[in-house]
PDB file of C-alpha atoms in Angstrom:
ATOM      1  CA  VAL Z   1      40.565 -57.396  -3.007  1.00 69.00           C
ATOM      2  CA  PRO Z   2      38.921 -54.053  -3.671  1.00 67.00           C
ATOM      3  CA  PHE Z   3      38.394 -53.383  -7.348  1.00 68.00           C
ATOM      4  CA  TYR Z   4      36.335 -50.180  -7.166  1.00 72.00           C
ATOM      5  CA  ASP Z   5      36.978 -47.628  -4.409  1.00 75.00           C
ATOM      6  CA  ARG Z   6      34.002 -45.327  -3.849  1.00 72.00           C
ATOM      7  CA  SER Z   7      35.411 -43.706  -0.698  1.00 78.00           C
ATOM      8  CA  ILE Z   8      36.632 -40.676  -2.671  1.00 81.00           C
ATOM      9  CA  ILE Z   9      33.127 -39.983  -4.030  1.00 76.00           C
ATOM     10  CA  VAL Z  10      31.540 -40.534  -0.618  1.00 71.00           C
ATOM     11  CA  ASN Z  11      34.049 -38.246   1.130  1.00 80.00           C
ATOM     12  CA  GLU Z  12      33.533 -35.528  -1.491  1.00 80.00           C
ATOM     13  CA  THR Z  13      29.751 -35.782  -1.069  1.00 71.00           C
ATOM     14  CA  VAL Z  14      30.003 -35.614   2.732  1.00 71.00           C
ATOM     15  CA  ASP Z  15      32.327 -32.588   2.470  1.00 80.00           C
ATOM     16  CA  THR Z  16      29.850 -30.878   0.136  1.00 77.00           C
ATOM     17  CA  LEU Z  17      27.011 -31.511   2.572  1.00 69.00           C
ATOM     18  CA  LYS Z  18      29.090 -30.182   5.484  1.00 74.00           C
ATOM     19  CA  GLU Z  19      29.771 -26.989   3.521  1.00 80.00           C
ATOM     20  CA  THR Z  20      26.066 -26.741   2.699  1.00 74.00           C
ATOM     21  CA  LEU Z  21      25.175 -27.110   6.398  1.00 71.00           C
ATOM     22  CA  ILE Z  22      27.551 -24.273   7.307  1.00 77.00           C
ATOM     23  CA  GLU Z  23      26.191 -22.090   4.503  1.00 80.00           C
ATOM     24  CA  GLU Z  24      22.598 -22.836   5.549  1.00 74.00           C
ATOM     25  CA  ALA Z  25      23.375 -21.968   9.170  1.00 72.00           C
ATOM     26  CA  ILE Z  26      24.903 -18.639   8.096  1.00 79.00           C
ATOM     27  CA  LEU Z  27      21.994 -17.908   5.743  1.00 80.00           C
ATOM     28  CA  ALA Z  28      19.410 -18.797   8.407  1.00 74.00           C
ATOM     29  CA  SER Z  29      21.222 -16.482  10.834  1.00 75.00           C
ATOM     30  CA  LEU Z  30      21.103 -13.624   8.320  1.00 81.00           C
ATOM     31  CA  VAL Z  31      17.401 -14.239   7.638  1.00 79.00           C
ATOM     32  CA  VAL Z  32      16.658 -14.205  11.360  1.00 76.00           C
ATOM     33  CA  MET Z  33      18.579 -10.945  11.765  1.00 78.00           C
ATOM     34  CA  PHE Z  34      16.889  -9.370   8.738  1.00 82.00           C
ATOM     35  CA  PHE Z  35      13.309 -10.269   9.595  1.00 78.00           C
ATOM     36  CA  LEU Z  36      13.391  -9.781  13.347  1.00 74.00           C
ATOM     37  CA  LEU Z  37      15.081  -6.362  13.079  1.00 78.00           C
ATOM     38  CA  HIS Z  38      15.685  -6.463  16.797  1.00 77.00           C
ATOM     39  CA  LEU Z  39      19.246  -7.246  17.755  1.00 79.00           C
ATOM     40  CA  ARG Z  40      18.538  -8.607  21.226  1.00 84.00           C
ATOM     41  CA  THR Z  41      15.825 -10.942  19.920  1.00 83.00           C
ATOM     42  CA  THR Z  42      18.235 -12.122  17.246  1.00 82.00           C
ATOM     43  CA  PHE Z  43      20.848 -12.943  19.891  1.00 84.00           C
ATOM     44  CA  THR Z  44      18.316 -15.111  21.730  1.00 87.00           C
ATOM     45  CA  VAL Z  45      17.595 -17.151  18.579  1.00 85.00           C
ATOM     46  CA  LEU Z  46      21.019 -17.511  16.917  1.00 83.00           C
ATOM     47  CA  PRO Z  47      22.546 -19.832  19.561  1.00 87.00           C
ATOM     48  CA  LEU Z  48      19.903 -22.437  18.673  1.00 87.00           C
ATOM     49  CA  LEU Z  49      21.494 -23.172  15.285  1.00 84.00           C
ATOM     50  CA  PRO Z  50      24.918 -24.407  16.442  1.00 85.00           C
ATOM     51  CA  LEU Z  51      23.545 -25.904  19.666  1.00 90.00           C
ATOM     52  CA  GLY Z  52      20.739 -27.711  17.820  1.00 88.00           C
ATOM     53  CA  LEU Z  53      23.180 -29.218  15.334  1.00 85.00           C
ATOM     54  CA  ALA Z  54      25.631 -30.119  18.112  1.00 89.00           C
ATOM     55  CA  GLY Z  55      22.863 -31.790  20.111  1.00 91.00           C
ATOM     56  CA  SER Z  56      21.805 -33.734  17.054  1.00 90.00           C
ATOM     57  CA  PHE Z  57      25.361 -34.985  16.445  1.00 89.00           C
ATOM     58  CA  ILE Z  58      25.703 -35.986  20.113  1.00 93.00           C
ATOM     59  CA  LEU Z  59      22.435 -37.970  19.970  1.00 93.00           C
ATOM     60  CA  MET Z  60      23.481 -39.557  16.666  1.00 92.00           C
ATOM     61  CA  TYR Z  61      26.715 -40.674  18.310  1.00 92.00           C
ATOM     62  CA  LEU Z  62      24.920 -42.016  21.405  1.00 94.00           C
ATOM     63  CA  PHE Z  63      22.348 -43.943  19.329  1.00 92.00           C
ATOM     64  CA  GLY Z  64      24.930 -45.235  16.851  1.00 91.00           C
ATOM     65  CA  VAL Z  65      23.521 -43.404  13.824  1.00 87.00           C
ATOM     66  CA  ASP Z  66      26.177 -42.958  11.155  1.00 83.00           C
ATOM     67  CA  SER Z  67      26.865 -39.456   9.902  1.00 79.00           C
ATOM     68  CA  ASN Z  68      26.381 -40.425   6.269  1.00 79.00           C
ATOM     69  CA  VAL Z  69      25.013 -38.484   3.319  1.00 78.00           C
ATOM     70  CA  MET Z  70      21.359 -39.067   4.212  1.00 82.00           C
ATOM     71  CA  ALA Z  71      21.873 -38.113   7.868  1.00 84.00           C
ATOM     72  CA  LEU Z  72      23.556 -34.863   6.854  1.00 81.00           C
ATOM     73  CA  ALA Z  73      20.740 -34.237   4.380  1.00 80.00           C
ATOM     74  CA  GLY Z  74      18.282 -34.665   7.254  1.00 84.00           C
ATOM     75  CA  LEU Z  75      20.183 -32.029   9.225  1.00 83.00           C
ATOM     76  CA  ALA Z  76      20.141 -29.718   6.203  1.00 79.00           C
ATOM     77  CA  ILE Z  77      16.363 -30.118   5.991  1.00 82.00           C
ATOM     78  CA  ALA Z  78      15.959 -29.506   9.742  1.00 83.00           C
ATOM     79  CA  ILE Z  79      17.967 -26.265   9.938  1.00 79.00           C
ATOM     80  CA  GLY Z  80      14.939 -24.089   9.200  1.00 75.00           C
ATOM     81  CA  ASP Z  81      12.881 -25.874  11.858  1.00 81.00           C
ATOM     82  CA  ILE Z  82      15.618 -25.454  14.454  1.00 83.00           C
ATOM     83  CA  SER Z  83      15.390 -21.657  14.426  1.00 82.00           C
ATOM     84  CA  ASP Z  84      11.577 -21.547  14.076  1.00 85.00           C
ATOM     85  CA  MET Z  85      10.909 -22.723  17.620  1.00 87.00           C
ATOM     86  CA  GLY Z  86      13.249 -20.122  19.095  1.00 88.00           C
ATOM     87  CA  ILE Z  87      11.735 -17.331  16.999  1.00 87.00           C
ATOM     88  CA  ILE Z  88       8.222 -18.177  18.193  1.00 89.00           C
ATOM     89  CA  MET Z  89       9.328 -18.248  21.823  1.00 92.00           C
ATOM     90  CA  ALA Z  90      11.455 -15.081  21.709  1.00 90.00           C
ATOM     91  CA  GLU Z  91       8.853 -13.076  19.788  1.00 88.00           C
ATOM     92  CA  ASN Z  92       6.094 -13.993  22.250  1.00 91.00           C
ATOM     93  CA  ILE Z  93       8.204 -13.102  25.283  1.00 92.00           C
ATOM     94  CA  TYR Z  94       9.187  -9.803  23.636  1.00 88.00           C
ATOM     95  CA  ARG Z  95       5.508  -9.050  22.857  1.00 88.00           C
ATOM     96  CA  ARG Z  96       4.471  -9.903  26.437  1.00 90.00           C
ATOM     97  CA  LEU Z  97       7.092  -7.562  27.858  1.00 88.00           C
ATOM     98  CA  ALA Z  98       6.080  -4.807  25.406  1.00 86.00           C
ATOM     99  CA  ILE Z  99       2.367  -4.912  26.282  1.00 88.00           C
ATOM    100  CA  ALA Z 100       2.798  -5.454  30.031  1.00 85.00           C
ATOM    101  CA  THR Z 101       1.790  -2.435  32.060  1.00 83.00           C
ATOM    102  CA  GLU Z 102       3.933  -1.052  34.843  1.00 83.00           C
ATOM    103  CA  GLN Z 103       1.412  -2.334  37.388  1.00 84.00           C
ATOM    104  CA  GLU Z 104       1.559  -5.831  35.878  1.00 83.00           C
ATOM    105  CA  LYS Z 105       5.360  -5.739  35.931  1.00 81.00           C
ATOM    106  CA  SER Z 106       5.396  -4.660  39.565  1.00 83.00           C
ATOM    107  CA  GLU Z 107       2.848  -7.321  40.600  1.00 87.00           C
ATOM    108  CA  LYS Z 108       4.286 -10.277  38.678  1.00 87.00           C
ATOM    109  CA  GLY Z 109       7.857  -9.081  38.488  1.00 88.00           C
ATOM    110  CA  TYR Z 110      10.068  -9.143  35.422  1.00 87.00           C
ATOM    111  CA  PHE Z 111      10.626 -12.894  35.770  1.00 90.00           C
ATOM    112  CA  GLY Z 112       6.860 -13.486  36.033  1.00 91.00           C
ATOM    113  CA  VAL Z 113       6.139 -11.657  32.772  1.00 91.00           C
ATOM    114  CA  VAL Z 114       8.903 -13.562  30.950  1.00 92.00           C
ATOM    115  CA  TYR Z 115       7.621 -16.833  32.410  1.00 93.00           C
ATOM    116  CA  GLU Z 116       4.077 -16.016  31.352  1.00 92.00           C
ATOM    117  CA  GLY Z 117       5.227 -15.230  27.808  1.00 92.00           C
ATOM    118  CA  ALA Z 118       7.125 -18.524  27.637  1.00 93.00           C
ATOM    119  CA  THR Z 119       4.240 -20.647  28.962  1.00 94.00           C
ATOM    120  CA  GLU Z 120       1.769 -19.072  26.520  1.00 93.00           C
ATOM    121  CA  VAL Z 121       3.471 -20.694  23.525  1.00 94.00           C
ATOM    122  CA  GLY Z 122       5.436 -23.531  25.171  1.00 92.00           C
ATOM    123  CA  GLY Z 123       2.636 -26.073  24.781  1.00 92.00           C
ATOM    124  CA  ALA Z 124       2.000 -25.112  21.164  1.00 92.00           C
ATOM    125  CA  ILE Z 125       5.708 -25.456  20.320  1.00 92.00           C
ATOM    126  CA  VAL Z 126       5.913 -28.933  21.893  1.00 93.00           C
ATOM    127  CA  THR Z 127       2.715 -30.016  20.110  1.00 92.00           C
ATOM    128  CA  ALA Z 128       3.996 -28.796  16.729  1.00 89.00           C
ATOM    129  CA  VAL Z 129       7.287 -30.641  17.160  1.00 90.00           C
ATOM    130  CA  LEU Z 130       5.598 -33.840  18.353  1.00 91.00           C
ATOM    131  CA  ASN Z 131       3.409 -33.713  15.248  1.00 90.00           C
ATOM    132  CA  THR Z 132       6.518 -33.621  13.049  1.00 86.00           C
ATOM    133  CA  ILE Z 133       8.280 -36.361  15.019  1.00 88.00           C
ATOM    134  CA  ILE Z 134       5.210 -38.643  14.959  1.00 90.00           C
ATOM    135  CA  SER Z 135       4.951 -38.236  11.184  1.00 87.00           C
ATOM    136  CA  PHE Z 136       8.428 -39.810  10.899  1.00 84.00           C
ATOM    137  CA  ILE Z 137       7.519 -42.956  12.874  1.00 87.00           C
ATOM    138  CA  PRO Z 138       6.740 -45.073   9.759  1.00 88.00           C
ATOM    139  CA  VAL Z 139      10.233 -44.341   8.424  1.00 87.00           C
ATOM    140  CA  PHE Z 140      11.775 -45.965  11.519  1.00 86.00           C
ATOM    141  CA  PHE Z 141      10.015 -49.250  10.647  1.00 87.00           C
ATOM    142  CA  LEU Z 142      11.426 -49.491   7.121  1.00 86.00           C
ATOM    143  CA  THR Z 143      13.555 -52.571   6.513  1.00 86.00           C
ATOM    144  CA  ASP Z 144      16.139 -53.780   4.010  1.00 86.00           C
ATOM    145  CA  GLN Z 145      17.659 -51.221   1.651  1.00 85.00           C
ATOM    146  CA  GLU Z 146      14.924 -48.644   2.247  1.00 83.00           C
ATOM    147  CA  GLY Z 147      15.572 -48.719   5.973  1.00 83.00           C
ATOM    148  CA  LYS Z 148      19.320 -48.377   5.527  1.00 83.00           C
ATOM    149  CA  LEU Z 149      18.772 -45.443   3.197  1.00 84.00           C
ATOM    150  CA  PHE Z 150      16.107 -43.413   5.001  1.00 87.00           C
ATOM    151  CA  LYS Z 151      16.518 -44.220   8.717  1.00 88.00           C
ATOM    152  CA  PRO Z 152      19.616 -42.004   9.173  1.00 88.00           C
ATOM    153  CA  LEU Z 153      17.714 -39.061   7.648  1.00 88.00           C
ATOM    154  CA  ALA Z 154      14.732 -39.620   9.946  1.00 89.00           C
ATOM    155  CA  PHE Z 155      16.934 -40.006  13.025  1.00 91.00           C
ATOM    156  CA  ALA Z 156      19.011 -36.900  12.248  1.00 90.00           C
ATOM    157  CA  LYS Z 157      15.960 -34.718  11.564  1.00 90.00           C
ATOM    158  CA  THR Z 158      14.156 -36.028  14.650  1.00 92.00           C
ATOM    159  CA  PHE Z 159      17.193 -35.427  16.872  1.00 93.00           C
ATOM    160  CA  ALA Z 160      17.675 -31.912  15.484  1.00 91.00           C
ATOM    161  CA  ILE Z 161      14.039 -30.928  15.956  1.00 92.00           C
ATOM    162  CA  GLY Z 162      13.867 -32.563  19.400  1.00 92.00           C
ATOM    163  CA  THR Z 163      16.989 -30.709  20.505  1.00 93.00           C
ATOM    164  CA  SER Z 164      15.610 -27.440  19.152  1.00 91.00           C
ATOM    165  CA  VAL Z 165      12.365 -27.728  21.110  1.00 93.00           C
ATOM    166  CA  ILE Z 166      14.247 -28.453  24.338  1.00 94.00           C
ATOM    167  CA  LEU Z 167      16.464 -25.424  23.727  1.00 93.00           C
ATOM    168  CA  ALA Z 168      13.453 -23.271  22.766  1.00 93.00           C
ATOM    169  CA  ILE Z 169      11.623 -23.952  26.023  1.00 93.00           C
ATOM    170  CA  THR Z 170      14.689 -23.741  28.281  1.00 94.00           C
ATOM    171  CA  LEU Z 171      17.536 -21.663  26.809  1.00 94.00           C
ATOM    172  CA  VAL Z 172      15.542 -19.060  24.870  1.00 93.00           C
ATOM    173  CA  PRO Z 173      13.438 -17.876  27.850  1.00 94.00           C
ATOM    174  CA  PHE Z 174      16.623 -17.646  29.938  1.00 94.00           C
ATOM    175  CA  LEU Z 175      18.361 -15.588  27.245  1.00 93.00           C
ATOM    176  CA  CYS Z 176      15.259 -13.406  26.912  1.00 91.00           C
ATOM    177  CA  PHE Z 177      15.287 -12.884  30.671  1.00 92.00           C
ATOM    178  CA  LEU Z 178      18.906 -11.732  30.482  1.00 91.00           C
ATOM    179  CA  LEU Z 179      18.792  -9.696  27.274  1.00 90.00           C
ATOM    180  CA  PHE Z 180      15.360  -8.028  27.317  1.00 86.00           C
ATOM    181  CA  LYS Z 181      15.880  -6.146  30.556  1.00 80.00           C
ATOM    182  CA  THR Z 182      15.597  -2.391  30.206  1.00 71.00           C
ATOM    183  CA  VAL Z 183      19.020  -0.806  30.542  1.00 57.00           C
ATOM    184  CA  LYS Z 184      19.056   2.133  32.942  1.00 60.00           C
ATOM    185  CA  TRP Z 185      22.102   4.345  32.633  1.00 52.00           C
ATOM    186  CA  SER Z 186      23.271   6.313  35.607  1.00 55.00           C
ATOM    187  CA  SER Z 187      24.205   9.952  35.026  1.00 52.00           C
ATOM    188  CA  SER Z 188      27.904   9.187  35.574  1.00 51.00           C
ATOM    189  CA  LYS Z 189      27.878   6.482  32.864  1.00 50.00           C
ATOM    190  CA  THR Z 190      25.953   8.774  30.503  1.00 46.00           C
ATOM    191  CA  ASN Z 191      28.496  11.571  31.055  1.00 45.00           C
ATOM    192  CA  LEU Z 192      31.363   9.141  30.544  1.00 40.00           C
ATOM    193  CA  ILE Z 193      29.884   7.864  27.254  1.00 43.00           C
ATOM    194  CA  ALA Z 194      29.099  11.405  26.099  1.00 40.00           C
ATOM    195  CA  GLY Z 195      32.708  12.394  26.898  1.00 39.00           C
ATOM    196  CA  ILE Z 196      34.052   9.538  24.768  1.00 44.00           C
TER     197      ILE Z 196
END
């Protein structure tokens, strides 16, 4: 016979953390837009936030990790790291395209320059993320109450960061390839836009 129902407090706490996650995602998006000051670069980074969180929730479901208060707190902590990997990748590809000469672009091709920019920092991004993931290994070996308390946080943060690095080395270069192309307007399109 239940004599003290804590489900109301737990549900309120989980709802508060969900709201905080949404607010953090919006704030991180605004920070990315403000500091990058390049709209196309921003559009290559912003998809990482919802996709990184979605990937983390999918992995939590597959591995049977409960979406409790500590797991959501781990996701809240990881939000900044999720966008960092994409920013590093997108900025390096943008820099590579900006400094590439016309001869280099004609020899390697547009895809080759984007690929070169991605491979320059890809190894460093994976190494940085592995360093963070390895530092959480002792948390996975906690037992008893400590394990029940901190394992969900470690799993959620690890899943979020792992998802972000996979997206940073696959999705971001693809988006950069699509969005960083120089737009060449034909005279008919220019006249049409000028007429509007």
